[in-house]
Structure formats: C-alpha cells, structure tokens
Coordinates of C-alpha atoms and ligand atoms in Angstrom, one line a residue:
M24 CA -94.7 36.8 -60.2
K25 CA -95.4 40.8 -59.4
Q26 CA -92.9 43.5 -59.3
Y27 CA -93.5 46.8 -57.0
D28 CA -91.9 49.9 -55.9
Y29 CA -93.5 49.8 -52.3
V30 CA -94.9 46.6 -50.8
I31 CA -96.7 47.3 -47.4
V32 CA -97.4 45.2 -44.9
G33 CA -100.1 46.2 -42.8
S34 CA -103.1 48.2 -43.5
G35 CA -103.3 50.1 -39.9
I36 CA -102.4 54.2 -39.9
A37 CA -99.0 53.1 -40.5
G38 CA -99.5 51.3 -43.6
L39 CA -102.2 53.2 -44.9
Y40 CA -100.5 56.6 -44.5
T41 CA -97.1 55.3 -46.0
A42 CA -99.0 53.9 -48.8
L43 CA -100.8 57.1 -49.2
L44 CA -97.6 58.9 -50.1
A45 CA -95.9 56.4 -51.6
K46 CA -98.5 56.0 -54.6
K47 CA -97.6 59.2 -55.8
Q48 CA -93.9 57.9 -56.1
G49 CA -94.4 54.9 -58.2
S50 CA -96.5 51.5 -58.0
V51 CA -97.5 50.3 -54.6
L52 CA -99.0 46.8 -53.1
I53 CA -100.6 46.7 -49.7
I54 CA -100.3 43.1 -48.0
T55 CA -102.6 42.6 -45.1
K56 CA -104.0 39.6 -43.3
G57 CA -107.5 40.0 -42.3
S58 CA -109.8 42.8 -43.5
I59 CA -108.2 46.5 -44.2
D60 CA -109.3 47.8 -40.8
D61 CA -108.5 44.6 -38.6
C62 CA -106.0 46.5 -36.7
N63 CA -105.1 48.5 -33.2
T64 CA -105.4 52.0 -35.1
K65 CA -109.0 51.6 -34.9
Y66 CA -109.5 51.0 -31.1
A67 CA -106.9 53.9 -30.2
Q68 CA -109.3 56.2 -28.2
G69 CA -107.5 59.1 -26.4
G70 CA -105.6 60.6 -29.3
I71 CA -102.6 62.1 -30.9
A72 CA -100.2 64.5 -29.6
A73 CA -99.1 67.3 -31.1
A74 CA -97.7 70.8 -29.4
I75 CA -99.8 72.8 -31.3
G76 CA -101.4 74.5 -28.1
K77 CA -101.0 78.5 -27.3
N78 CA -99.3 77.5 -24.1
D79 CA -97.4 74.6 -25.5
S80 CA -94.1 74.4 -27.6
P81 CA -92.2 71.1 -29.5
E82 CA -89.6 71.8 -26.7
T83 CA -92.1 70.7 -23.8
H84 CA -93.6 67.7 -25.6
F85 CA -89.9 66.9 -26.1
K86 CA -89.4 66.9 -22.5
D87 CA -92.0 64.8 -21.6
T88 CA -91.1 62.1 -24.4
I89 CA -87.6 62.2 -23.0
A90 CA -88.9 62.0 -19.0
A91 CA -91.1 59.2 -20.1
G92 CA -88.7 57.4 -21.7
D93 CA -86.5 57.0 -18.9
G94 CA -83.0 57.2 -20.2
L95 CA -83.5 55.2 -23.2
C96 CA -84.5 57.1 -26.0
N97 CA -83.0 58.2 -29.2
I98 CA -82.9 62.1 -28.7
E99 CA -82.7 63.1 -32.8
A100 CA -85.9 60.4 -33.0
V101 CA -87.8 62.6 -30.4
R102 CA -86.9 65.8 -31.8
I103 CA -88.1 65.1 -35.1
L104 CA -91.2 63.2 -33.7
V105 CA -92.4 67.0 -31.6
N106 CA -90.9 68.9 -34.4
E107 CA -92.5 67.1 -37.6
A108 CA -95.9 66.8 -35.5
P109 CA -97.7 70.0 -36.2
V110 CA -97.0 69.6 -39.8
R111 CA -98.2 65.6 -39.7
I112 CA -101.5 66.8 -38.2
A113 CA -101.7 69.3 -41.1
D114 CA -101.8 66.4 -43.3
L115 CA -104.2 64.1 -41.5
V116 CA -106.5 67.2 -41.6
D117 CA -106.0 67.7 -45.3
F118 CA -106.6 63.9 -45.7
G119 CA -110.1 64.5 -44.0
V120 CA -109.4 63.1 -40.8
P121 CA -112.3 65.1 -38.6
F122 CA -110.7 66.3 -35.2
D123 CA -113.1 67.4 -32.6
T124 CA -112.8 71.2 -32.3
V125 CA -114.3 73.8 -29.9
D126 CA -115.3 77.3 -31.7
G127 CA -113.4 76.4 -34.9
E128 CA -109.9 75.6 -33.0
I129 CA -109.0 72.0 -32.8
S130 CA -109.9 70.7 -29.3
L131 CA -106.6 69.2 -26.7
T132 CA -107.0 67.7 -24.3
L133 CA -104.5 66.7 -20.9
E134 CA -103.3 62.8 -20.7
A135 CA -100.8 61.5 -17.8
A136 CA -97.4 63.0 -17.7
H137 CA -97.7 65.3 -20.5
S138 CA -97.2 68.7 -19.5
A139 CA -99.8 70.8 -21.4
P140 CA -103.0 70.2 -22.9
R141 CA -101.8 68.7 -26.7
I142 CA -103.9 65.6 -27.2
L143 CA -105.8 66.0 -30.4
H144 CA -109.2 63.6 -30.7
A145 CA -112.0 63.2 -33.2
G146 CA -115.3 61.3 -32.1
G147 CA -114.6 62.5 -28.2
D148 CA -112.8 58.9 -27.3
A149 CA -113.3 57.3 -31.4
T150 CA -110.4 58.7 -32.4
G151 CA -108.3 55.5 -34.0
E152 CA -111.6 54.8 -35.6
H153 CA -112.2 58.1 -37.4
M154 CA -108.3 57.9 -38.8
E155 CA -109.1 54.1 -39.9
V156 CA -111.6 55.0 -41.5
T157 CA -110.7 58.3 -43.4
L158 CA -107.0 56.7 -44.5
S159 CA -109.0 53.4 -45.6
K160 CA -111.4 55.6 -47.9
R161 CA -108.6 57.6 -49.5
S162 CA -106.6 54.7 -50.1
R163 CA -109.4 53.1 -51.9
S164 CA -110.3 56.3 -53.6
S165 CA -106.9 56.8 -54.5
K166 CA -107.1 53.1 -56.3
I167 CA -104.0 51.8 -54.3
Q168 CA -103.8 47.6 -55.5
M169 CA -104.8 46.0 -51.8
L170 CA -104.6 42.2 -50.8
E171 CA -106.8 41.4 -48.0
D172 CA -106.5 37.8 -46.4
Y173 CA -102.7 37.9 -47.4
L174 CA -100.3 37.0 -44.7
A175 CA -96.4 37.9 -45.0
T176 CA -94.8 35.0 -44.0
E177 CA -91.1 35.5 -45.3
I178 CA -89.2 38.2 -46.5
M179 CA -87.0 37.5 -49.5
V180 CA -83.3 38.8 -48.8
E181 CA -80.4 38.6 -51.9
K182 CA -77.4 39.3 -51.0
G183 CA -78.3 41.7 -47.8
I184 CA -80.5 43.8 -50.4
V185 CA -84.3 42.8 -49.8
K186 CA -86.3 41.2 -53.3
G187 CA -89.7 40.8 -52.2
V188 CA -92.0 39.0 -49.7
K189 CA -93.8 35.8 -49.6
A190 CA -97.4 36.2 -48.6
L191 CA -100.1 33.6 -47.5
D192 CA -103.2 33.7 -49.3
C193 CA -105.3 32.3 -46.7
R194 CA -108.5 31.5 -48.3
T195 CA -106.4 29.3 -50.6
G196 CA -103.6 28.0 -48.5
S197 CA -100.9 28.9 -51.3
I198 CA -98.0 31.0 -51.2
E199 CA -97.2 34.0 -53.5
Q200 CA -94.5 35.9 -54.2
F201 CA -94.3 39.6 -54.7
D202 CA -90.9 41.3 -55.7
C203 CA -90.4 45.1 -54.5
R204 CA -87.3 47.7 -54.3
Y205 CA -88.8 48.9 -50.7
L206 CA -90.5 46.7 -48.3
I207 CA -91.9 48.5 -45.4
L208 CA -93.4 46.3 -42.6
A209 CA -96.2 48.1 -40.8
T210 CA -97.6 44.8 -38.6
G211 CA -98.5 46.6 -35.5
G212 CA -97.7 45.1 -32.2
A213 CA -98.0 41.8 -30.0
G214 CA -100.3 42.6 -27.4
Q215 CA -101.6 38.7 -28.3
L216 CA -98.9 37.8 -26.1
Y217 CA -100.8 38.1 -23.0
K218 CA -104.3 36.9 -21.6
F219 CA -105.2 40.1 -20.7
N220 CA -105.0 42.5 -23.4
T221 CA -106.2 45.6 -25.3
N222 CA -105.0 44.8 -28.7
S223 CA -106.7 43.2 -31.8
D224 CA -106.3 39.6 -32.9
V225 CA -103.6 40.8 -35.7
A226 CA -101.0 41.9 -32.9
T227 CA -99.3 38.7 -33.1
G228 CA -95.4 40.2 -33.5
D229 CA -95.6 38.7 -36.8
G230 CA -93.1 41.7 -38.2
V231 CA -90.8 41.3 -35.8
T232 CA -90.9 37.5 -36.4
L233 CA -90.4 38.1 -40.2
A234 CA -87.6 40.4 -39.6
F235 CA -85.5 39.0 -37.1
N236 CA -85.7 35.6 -38.9
A237 CA -84.5 37.9 -41.9
G238 CA -81.5 38.9 -40.1
A239 CA -83.0 42.3 -38.9
E240 CA -81.8 43.4 -35.1
I241 CA -84.7 43.3 -33.4
I242 CA -84.1 45.9 -29.8
D243 CA -86.1 47.2 -26.4
M244 CA -88.3 44.1 -26.7
E245 CA -88.0 44.0 -22.7
F246 CA -90.5 47.2 -22.4
F247 CA -94.1 46.1 -22.8
Q248 CA -95.9 48.7 -21.6
F249 CA -99.4 47.4 -19.5
H250 CA -102.3 49.7 -19.6
P251 CA -103.2 50.6 -15.8
T252 CA -106.9 51.3 -16.8
T253 CA -109.1 48.3 -18.7
L254 CA -112.4 47.5 -17.4
H255 CA -112.6 44.3 -15.5
L256 CA -116.0 42.4 -15.7
P257 CA -116.2 38.3 -15.6
G258 CA -116.2 37.2 -19.2
V259 CA -115.7 40.7 -20.7
T260 CA -112.3 41.1 -23.2
P261 CA -110.4 44.0 -21.5
F262 CA -111.7 47.1 -23.2
L263 CA -109.5 50.0 -22.7
I264 CA -110.4 53.2 -20.3
S265 CA -108.5 55.8 -21.5
E266 CA -105.8 57.5 -19.7
A267 CA -107.9 60.8 -20.9
V268 CA -110.7 59.9 -18.3
R269 CA -108.4 60.5 -15.4
G270 CA -107.0 63.4 -17.8
E271 CA -110.4 65.2 -17.5
G272 CA -110.5 64.4 -13.3
G273 CA -111.2 60.8 -13.1
V274 CA -109.7 59.1 -9.9
L275 CA -108.7 55.9 -8.5
R276 CA -110.0 54.2 -5.8
N277 CA -109.2 50.8 -3.8
V278 CA -112.3 48.1 -3.2
D279 CA -112.7 49.7 0.0
G280 CA -113.5 53.1 -1.9
Q281 CA -110.2 54.6 -0.9
R282 CA -107.9 56.9 -3.1
F283 CA -104.7 55.3 -3.0
M284 CA -102.7 56.8 -6.0
P285 CA -101.3 59.7 -3.7
K286 CA -99.8 57.4 -1.1
Y287 CA -97.9 55.7 -4.4
A288 CA -96.7 58.6 -6.6
P289 CA -96.5 62.4 -6.3
E290 CA -98.4 63.0 -9.7
A291 CA -101.1 60.8 -7.9
D292 CA -103.6 59.4 -10.9
L293 CA -101.5 61.1 -13.7
A294 CA -98.4 59.3 -12.5
P295 CA -96.6 57.6 -15.9
R296 CA -98.8 54.4 -16.5
D297 CA -96.1 51.5 -15.2
V298 CA -96.3 53.4 -12.0
V299 CA -100.2 53.3 -11.8
A300 CA -100.1 49.5 -13.3
R301 CA -98.1 48.5 -10.6
S302 CA -99.7 50.7 -7.6
I303 CA -103.2 48.9 -8.7
V304 CA -101.5 45.3 -8.5
Y305 CA -100.1 46.0 -5.3
E306 CA -103.3 48.0 -4.1
A307 CA -105.4 45.3 -4.9
K308 CA -103.2 42.9 -3.4
R309 CA -103.0 44.3 -0.2
T310 CA -106.8 44.9 0.0
G311 CA -107.4 41.2 -1.3
S312 CA -109.0 42.2 -4.6
D313 CA -108.1 41.8 -7.8
R314 CA -109.2 45.5 -9.5
A315 CA -109.7 48.8 -8.4
F316 CA -112.5 51.3 -9.2
L317 CA -112.1 54.3 -11.4
D318 CA -114.7 56.9 -10.5
V319 CA -115.9 59.7 -12.3
T320 CA -119.2 60.2 -10.6
H321 CA -118.0 63.6 -9.7
L322 CA -117.7 65.3 -12.7
P323 CA -120.9 66.4 -14.7
P324 CA -122.7 63.5 -16.4
Y325 CA -122.4 65.7 -19.6
V326 CA -118.8 65.7 -19.6
I327 CA -118.6 62.0 -19.7
T328 CA -121.2 61.2 -22.1
T329 CA -119.8 64.3 -24.7
R330 CA -116.0 63.3 -23.8
F331 CA -116.1 59.5 -24.0
P332 CA -119.1 58.8 -25.8
H333 CA -117.8 55.1 -26.7
I334 CA -116.7 54.3 -23.5
Y335 CA -119.9 55.5 -21.5
R336 CA -121.9 53.2 -24.3
F337 CA -119.6 50.4 -24.0
C338 CA -119.7 50.1 -20.6
L339 CA -123.8 51.0 -20.5
D340 CA -124.5 48.3 -22.7
H341 CA -122.7 46.2 -20.0
G342 CA -124.7 47.2 -17.4
L343 CA -122.7 49.8 -16.0
D344 CA -123.7 53.5 -15.7
I345 CA -120.5 55.3 -15.3
T346 CA -122.0 58.4 -14.5
K347 CA -123.7 57.0 -11.5
G348 CA -121.1 54.3 -10.1
P349 CA -117.1 53.5 -10.2
I350 CA -115.6 51.3 -13.0
P351 CA -113.8 47.9 -12.2
V352 CA -110.6 48.3 -13.7
A353 CA -107.3 46.4 -14.1
P354 CA -104.2 46.5 -16.1
A355 CA -103.6 44.8 -19.7
A356 CA -101.0 44.6 -22.1
H357 CA -101.2 47.5 -24.6
Y358 CA -98.3 48.9 -26.5
M359 CA -95.0 47.3 -27.4
M360 CA -92.3 49.9 -27.0
G361 CA -89.7 47.6 -28.5
G362 CA -89.5 46.3 -32.1
I363 CA -87.4 46.5 -35.4
K364 CA -84.4 48.6 -35.0
T365 CA -84.7 51.8 -37.4
N366 CA -82.6 54.6 -37.9
S367 CA -84.3 58.1 -38.2
W368 CA -85.6 57.4 -42.0
G369 CA -87.2 54.0 -40.8
E370 CA -84.4 51.7 -42.3
T371 CA -83.6 48.3 -40.6
N372 CA -79.9 47.1 -41.1
I373 CA -81.2 45.4 -44.5
A374 CA -80.8 47.4 -47.5
G375 CA -84.7 47.8 -48.9
L376 CA -86.4 47.2 -45.6
F377 CA -88.2 50.1 -43.6
A378 CA -90.3 49.3 -40.6
V379 CA -92.8 51.9 -39.6
G380 CA -95.4 52.1 -36.7
E381 CA -96.0 49.6 -33.4
T382 CA -93.6 47.1 -35.2
A383 CA -90.5 49.7 -35.7
C384 CA -88.2 50.7 -32.8
A385 CA -86.7 54.2 -34.1
G386 CA -86.4 55.2 -30.2
V387 CA -89.0 57.5 -29.6
H388 CA -90.6 55.7 -26.9
G389 CA -87.2 54.3 -24.8
A390 CA -88.5 52.3 -21.9
N391 CA -91.9 53.8 -21.4
R392 CA -94.6 55.4 -24.3
L393 CA -95.7 58.5 -23.8
A394 CA -99.6 58.9 -24.0
S395 CA -100.6 59.6 -27.7
N396 CA -97.2 59.3 -29.4
S397 CA -97.6 56.3 -31.2
L398 CA -100.3 57.2 -33.6
L399 CA -98.2 60.1 -34.0
E400 CA -95.1 57.9 -34.6
A401 CA -96.7 56.1 -37.6
V402 CA -97.4 59.3 -39.7
V403 CA -93.8 61.0 -39.2
F404 CA -91.8 58.2 -39.7
G405 CA -94.2 57.2 -42.4
K406 CA -93.5 60.0 -44.1
R407 CA -89.8 59.9 -43.7
I408 CA -89.5 56.7 -45.2
I409 CA -91.1 57.7 -48.2
T410 CA -88.7 61.4 -48.4
R411 CA -85.9 58.4 -47.8
T412 CA -86.8 56.3 -51.0
T413 CA -87.3 59.4 -53.0
K414 CA -83.7 60.7 -52.2
G415 CA -82.0 57.2 -53.5
T416 CA -81.3 53.7 -51.9
K417 CA -77.9 54.3 -50.5
A418 CA -78.5 53.7 -46.6
E419 CA -77.3 56.2 -44.9
A420 CA -75.5 55.5 -41.0
S421 CA -77.8 55.5 -38.3
S422 CA -77.7 58.2 -36.1
N423 CA -75.8 58.1 -33.0
S424 CA -77.8 60.0 -30.7
T425 CA -79.2 56.9 -28.8
Q426 CA -79.5 57.3 -24.8
G427 CA -77.4 54.6 -23.4
E428 CA -75.2 52.3 -25.5
E429 CA -76.4 49.1 -28.0
Q430 CA -75.5 45.6 -26.7
R431 CA -75.8 42.8 -29.2
H432 CA -77.3 39.5 -28.2
S433 CA -78.3 35.9 -29.8
L434 CA -81.1 34.0 -28.5
S435 CA -79.5 32.0 -25.6
Q436 CA -79.5 28.2 -26.6
R437 CA -81.5 26.6 -23.9
Q438 CA -82.0 22.9 -22.3
V439 CA -85.1 21.7 -24.1
A440 CA -87.9 21.7 -20.8
E441 CA -88.5 17.4 -20.1
T442 CA -91.9 18.5 -19.4
V443 CA -93.9 21.6 -21.2
P444 CA -97.6 21.8 -21.6
P445 CA -98.7 21.8 -25.6
P446 CA -98.1 24.5 -27.0
S447 CA -101.1 26.6 -27.8
H448 CA -102.1 30.2 -27.9
S449 CA -103.7 30.6 -24.7
V450 CA -101.3 28.3 -22.7
L451 CA -99.0 30.9 -24.2
Q452 CA -100.9 33.7 -23.3
E453 CA -101.2 32.5 -19.4
L454 CA -96.9 31.8 -19.7
L455 CA -96.5 35.8 -20.6
W456 CA -98.9 36.7 -18.3
D457 CA -97.9 34.9 -15.1
K458 CA -93.7 35.0 -15.6
V459 CA -93.4 37.8 -18.2
G460 CA -95.8 40.4 -17.1
I461 CA -96.0 43.5 -14.9
I462 CA -93.6 42.4 -12.3
R463 CA -90.9 39.9 -13.3
H464 CA -88.3 38.0 -11.7
K465 CA -85.3 35.3 -12.7
E466 CA -87.3 32.2 -11.7
G467 CA -90.2 33.1 -13.8
L468 CA -88.6 34.5 -16.7
T469 CA -86.2 31.5 -16.9
E470 CA -89.3 29.2 -17.1
A471 CA -90.9 30.7 -19.8
A472 CA -87.8 31.5 -21.8
D473 CA -86.9 27.3 -21.5
V474 CA -91.1 26.7 -22.4
L475 CA -90.8 29.3 -25.0
A476 CA -87.4 27.6 -26.6
S477 CA -89.0 24.0 -26.5
W478 CA -91.8 25.3 -28.3
Q479 CA -89.8 27.0 -31.1
K480 CA -88.3 23.7 -31.4
S481 CA -91.4 21.5 -31.3
L482 CA -93.6 23.6 -33.1
P483 CA -95.1 21.7 -36.9
K484 CA -94.2 23.6 -40.1
P485 CA -97.1 26.3 -40.4
T486 CA -99.3 25.9 -43.0
D487 CA -102.1 28.5 -42.2
R488 CA -103.1 31.9 -40.3
P489 CA -103.4 30.4 -36.7
S490 CA -100.6 28.5 -37.2
Y491 CA -98.0 31.2 -38.4
E492 CA -99.2 33.4 -35.9
L493 CA -98.8 30.9 -32.9
N494 CA -94.9 30.5 -34.4
N495 CA -94.5 34.0 -34.2
L496 CA -95.9 34.5 -30.6
V497 CA -93.5 31.9 -30.1
V498 CA -90.7 33.9 -31.3
T499 CA -91.7 37.3 -29.9
G500 CA -92.2 36.1 -26.7
R501 CA -89.1 34.8 -26.5
L502 CA -87.6 38.0 -27.6
V503 CA -89.6 39.7 -25.2
T504 CA -88.4 36.9 -22.5
E505 CA -85.2 36.6 -23.4
A506 CA -84.4 40.1 -22.9
A507 CA -86.2 41.0 -19.9
L508 CA -84.0 38.3 -18.1
L509 CA -81.1 39.8 -19.7
R510 CA -81.6 43.5 -17.9
E511 CA -81.0 43.0 -14.5
E512 CA -82.7 46.1 -13.3
S513 CA -86.1 47.6 -13.2
R514 CA -86.7 50.9 -15.8
G515 CA -89.6 52.2 -17.4
A516 CA -92.0 49.2 -18.2
H517 CA -89.4 46.6 -17.3
F518 CA -90.0 45.9 -13.5
R519 CA -87.8 43.2 -11.8
S520 CA -89.1 42.5 -8.2
D521 CA -85.6 41.2 -7.9
F522 CA -83.8 43.7 -9.5
P523 CA -86.3 46.9 -8.2
R524 CA -84.1 49.7 -8.9
T525 CA -82.7 51.6 -11.7
L526 CA -79.1 51.2 -12.3
P527 CA -76.6 53.3 -14.0
Q528 CA -74.9 50.8 -15.9
W529 CA -78.2 49.2 -17.4
Q530 CA -78.7 52.5 -19.2
R531 CA -78.2 50.5 -22.3
H532 CA -79.9 48.7 -25.3
I533 CA -80.2 45.3 -25.9
I534 CA -80.4 44.1 -29.3
L535 CA -81.2 40.8 -30.2
A536 CA -80.2 39.4 -33.9
R537 CA -79.9 35.9 -35.6
Ligands
LIG4 C1 -107.1 50.1 -27.3 C2 -106.1 50.9 -28.0 C3 -106.2 52.1 -27.9 C4 -105.0 52.9 -28.0 N1 -105.3 54.6 -27.8 C5 -104.0 55.1 -28.4 C6 -104.1 56.7 -28.5 O1 -104.9 57.2 -27.8 N2 -103.0 57.2 -29.3 C7 -102.3 56.6 -29.3 O2 -100.8 57.1 -30.3 N3 -101.8 55.5 -29.7 C8 -102.9 54.4 -28.9 N4 -102.8 53.2 -28.8 C9 -101.4 52.6 -30.0 C10 -102.1 52.6 -31.3 O3 -103.4 52.6 -31.6 C11 -101.2 51.6 -32.0 O4 -99.9 51.4 -31.7 C12 -101.4 52.4 -33.5 O5 -102.9 52.2 -34.0 C13 -100.7 51.2 -34.3 O6 -100.6 51.3 -35.5 P1 -99.9 50.4 -36.2 O7 -100.5 50.8 -37.9 O8 -98.7 50.3 -36.7 O9 -100.2 48.9 -36.3 P2 -102.2 48.0 -36.5 O10 -103.0 49.5 -36.7 O11 -101.9 47.3 -35.5 O12 -102.0 47.4 -38.0 C14 -101.2 46.8 -38.2 C15 -101.5 46.0 -39.4 O13 -100.9 44.8 -40.0 C16 -101.4 43.6 -40.5 N5 -100.8 42.9 -40.1 C17 -100.1 42.4 -39.1 N6 -99.2 40.9 -39.7 C18 -99.4 40.8 -40.9 C19 -99.2 39.9 -41.5 N7 -98.3 38.7 -41.1 N8 -99.2 39.8 -42.7 C20 -100.1 40.8 -43.6 N9 -100.9 41.9 -42.8 C21 -100.3 42.0 -41.5 C22 -102.9 43.7 -39.8 O14 -103.6 42.7 -40.0 C23 -102.9 45.5 -39.5 O15 -103.6 45.6 -40.6 C24 -103.6 52.3 -28.6 C25 -103.7 51.2 -29.0 C26 -104.9 50.5 -28.5 C27 -104.8 48.8 -28.1

C-alpha cells in the first residue's frame, strides 16, 4: 500500500492546477480514469472571467455573480472568487497559458449577464484546450506521479477522517488502495446524465457519488444548467456554440427567420442561460420546430473566423458555413451547479476530504452559474485548498454567509416500481432528459425518482469502468431528481411548470446526505 500527502482524483483544470501547487508541499499522486486530457476542461470555449479590465472591478463581478445565482449564493465564497481572480490569472500566465492579446494587453470579451467585458480567452474559442495542454505539460515536467486509467471507486474513512481511496485499474480489473493525508476530489460534473449534453464522456458524477457514499453532504443538486445553444444537426453530438457568439452580436431567430428573444426577456439574446434555454423550447414548440437558429451572418466574416475559429471550422466540417447561413441550435445539459458541499477552503464535512472544480459546491454559483466562472472557481479554490492544508489539518467552522438556510434530507425510501426498463446508460439519459430536464413537474419527477430507486436496488455489483459509471449516474441522478422534487418553486436553472414562481420561503438550500 502506498502513502502520499495528497491524492488528487481527476486531471482537468481543478486536479492539475491543485496538483501543481501541492507538489511544492509534499508527495502527490493524481489518479485519473482515462487519459490525462479526458475531461470537460479541454472543451471550454468562451474563457475565464476576471475583473482585470480598465472599466471593471471585482465589485461589479461580485454583483453579476450574485444576480445570476438568484438568491442562493454564498456571499463570502463569491467575494473570494472575484477578489482572488486577478492573482490566479497571473498564476496561469506564469504557468504559460497563452491568453489572447491585443496590442500587448490581454484581450477581454463580453458574455451574457456580465456587465463588463471580462472574459479572457486563448486561441479564440479554444481556451480550455490551451489550459489543459499547458497544465498537463507542466505536471509532466514537474514529474507529478500520475496513474491514468485508474478509476476511484471508494473513499476510505476511519473515525471520521479520510485514510485514502480505492481505485480500479481499468486495464487489469484489480482494485488498489492509496493512503493519503488529504484526498482531493476534482472529478468534474455529471452532464452524462442527460441524452443531450455538451460534456465529455467522463462526466458521470463519480465524485458526488463517492463522497455521498462516504457520508459527505451534497448540496443544490436540483440546479443543473442547460446551455441554450448547441449545434443541432441529425447524428451530430451536441457541440457547444459559445455564449460569446451572442456576446459578439449573434442573434437567435425562429424557424420562420424572426427574432424572438426580445419578446421573452428585456436583455433579449443576452438574457441568462436558463431564460434563453426555456425561450428556445417555448418558441420551437410554438412554431412547430425542435430548434432555433443562431444568426451571425450580419457580422464581418473575419470577426467570426478569428474570434471563433474552432466553432467556424467544426460547423464547416459539417457542411455549414456560418458566415453565410444561420446555425441550427437547441439546448443541452451543460453544468452541474450543485455538488459536494465545501466551505471556502474546499473542505467537506469529512476531515481530510476536499473537493474542487465542478464536483464541488462552495456556493459561488447559487441557482445559476454566471458564464466563465467555473474555470475560475477551480483555480481560486484549488489554491485555497493548498493554503489550508499547509496551515494544519484542523477543520475551521464552515462560514455562515450563505444566502438562504440549509435543510438536510436523506434520500427518500421509495416503492420499487414494478415495471421498469432495464438500466442502461441510454435509457437513463432518456429518462433524465424527459422527466428531469429543462421544464419539470411533479408527475415526471416522481416517475423518474421511482425508476432510479428501483435501479439502485437492482444494479449488480460493478466490476469495470462502464458498470461503475452507470452506478454513479444512478446515484447522482437520484440526488438531482429528489432535490428537484423537494423544491416546489422555480429558481435559477430549476424550473417547475407546476410551481412556476420563485417563492421567498424557498430561499434555502437542499442538502442530501446518507
Ligand atoms: C463544452 C463546454 C464548454 C465550456 N466552456 C466554459 C467556459 O468557457 N468557461 C468556463 O468557465 N467553463 C466552461 N465550461 C465548464 C468548465 O469547462 C468545467 O466546469 C471545468 O472545466 C471543470 O473542470 P474540472 O477540473 O472540475 O473537471 P473536468 O475538467 O471535467 O475533469 C474531471 C477529471 O476527473 C476525472 N475523473 C472523474 N471521475 C473519476 C474517477 N472516478 N476516478 C478517476 N478520475 C475521475 C476525469 O477523467 C477528468 O480527468 C464548459 C464546459 C463544457 C463541457
């Protein structure tokens, strides 16, 4: 059995950045279930937010983040996020992330619901790829030990303190145990819950399930962000058409070529993601279609090809010249706002267990994430975890500056449904998309909750990566569904057609724990 100071699970921005800092403090092992760059990070297009522009300030970034969070942010965590952003950006520049520049200055763009241009990008719309490549090269040159094709399967806890983690060697099928002082989960999101999603195959909610099974608190799971604009072509996996395209002037039109966002929201095409996603669903239904069209043909072609080279090329490869014709788009599941509950130091309720990145929920996104705050969250809280662990292990009381009280629940006991389809990834994705998707209601949610509970009881013991991932999706899917059933209102990304209003009595958080 091997003993490390830090074991970090995951090799996206959260895992790699945290590992690079941890390396200066002790022995580090990264475990990752695929190759180093199998992650969501490399797909990030728009960029990373930081108030570094002349006419911007952390205060404005703070206000925008709080407004997007719709009453459920953690004030302290958001302050930390926006105040520490500029210095973390400087770290990324030092690590070699090649942010785009204009006349020697970092170039900043605007995205929906940001009140100033504050999005740094790299390679135009290839920000995540540049970050992943830069950080993985750094990790290799820093000789950080890394095990690829190792899937974390169980967190070892003794007397309330983390001991280590068990992992499946996906090549041999054997299980190994790695002991550590600090276990850091950086396992990303769970977009694979949904039939239409923008996420990498690795986004199967593993960290949330591992932490939940170990006794950690899971919070805000009902808030799943659906990105309004993904390329909608038959037989093509949804491909993200970044928010920045609308930031640069792109407009949405219906199947009849008419603009429709001004009639749904005062901010029109730059309204928050959930509003735009629902508006597309309503407008498509109204016009008897299954999509909308994002039009950039009025922009100078060079703006499109230089600002969005990746999107331009991808569409061209699929027979669509976006400088000449509109882009067919539809919403898809994109980002998990909830996750493993942490305080502002990345600590969970289990001593020695930390979480960072999309799998964690420090409270910066509330009920809805402001675009480009997630890459930022990973670096800000990754740094804080290392600061915390170098100051000693004694847990600090969790901060109490959250908007809204927290209410603890356990997963409800459900009648095992008699006729359920056999569990499989595609059936689960259909179920979640249809019943726990953009527009939800009690009947659909109850049906999904019953089916998921039946599956949880009937699934055989996992033995390989696909079976572990299916188990994790079932547990994570239950957490999303049960929280969505409990929240009898609409807020942020969570919309209930049977409770369409935001209710003051629901300004509270749902925590699920064993
Ligand atoms: C298409 C797309 C575009 C986006 N654009 C932006 C953007 O412009 N700006 C922005 O801020 N955010 C954006 N996001 C969100 C952002 O990319 C992610 O939230 C962020 O990259 C998450 O980083 P992470 O390190 O937490 O997770 P990931 O990058 O997903 O990495 C997770 C890692 O954990 C590993 N892992 C998972 N489970 C296990 C296990 N059981 N055992 C071992 N390893 C495991 C995975 O293999 C992977 O290495 C975008 C997301 C997508 C999908």
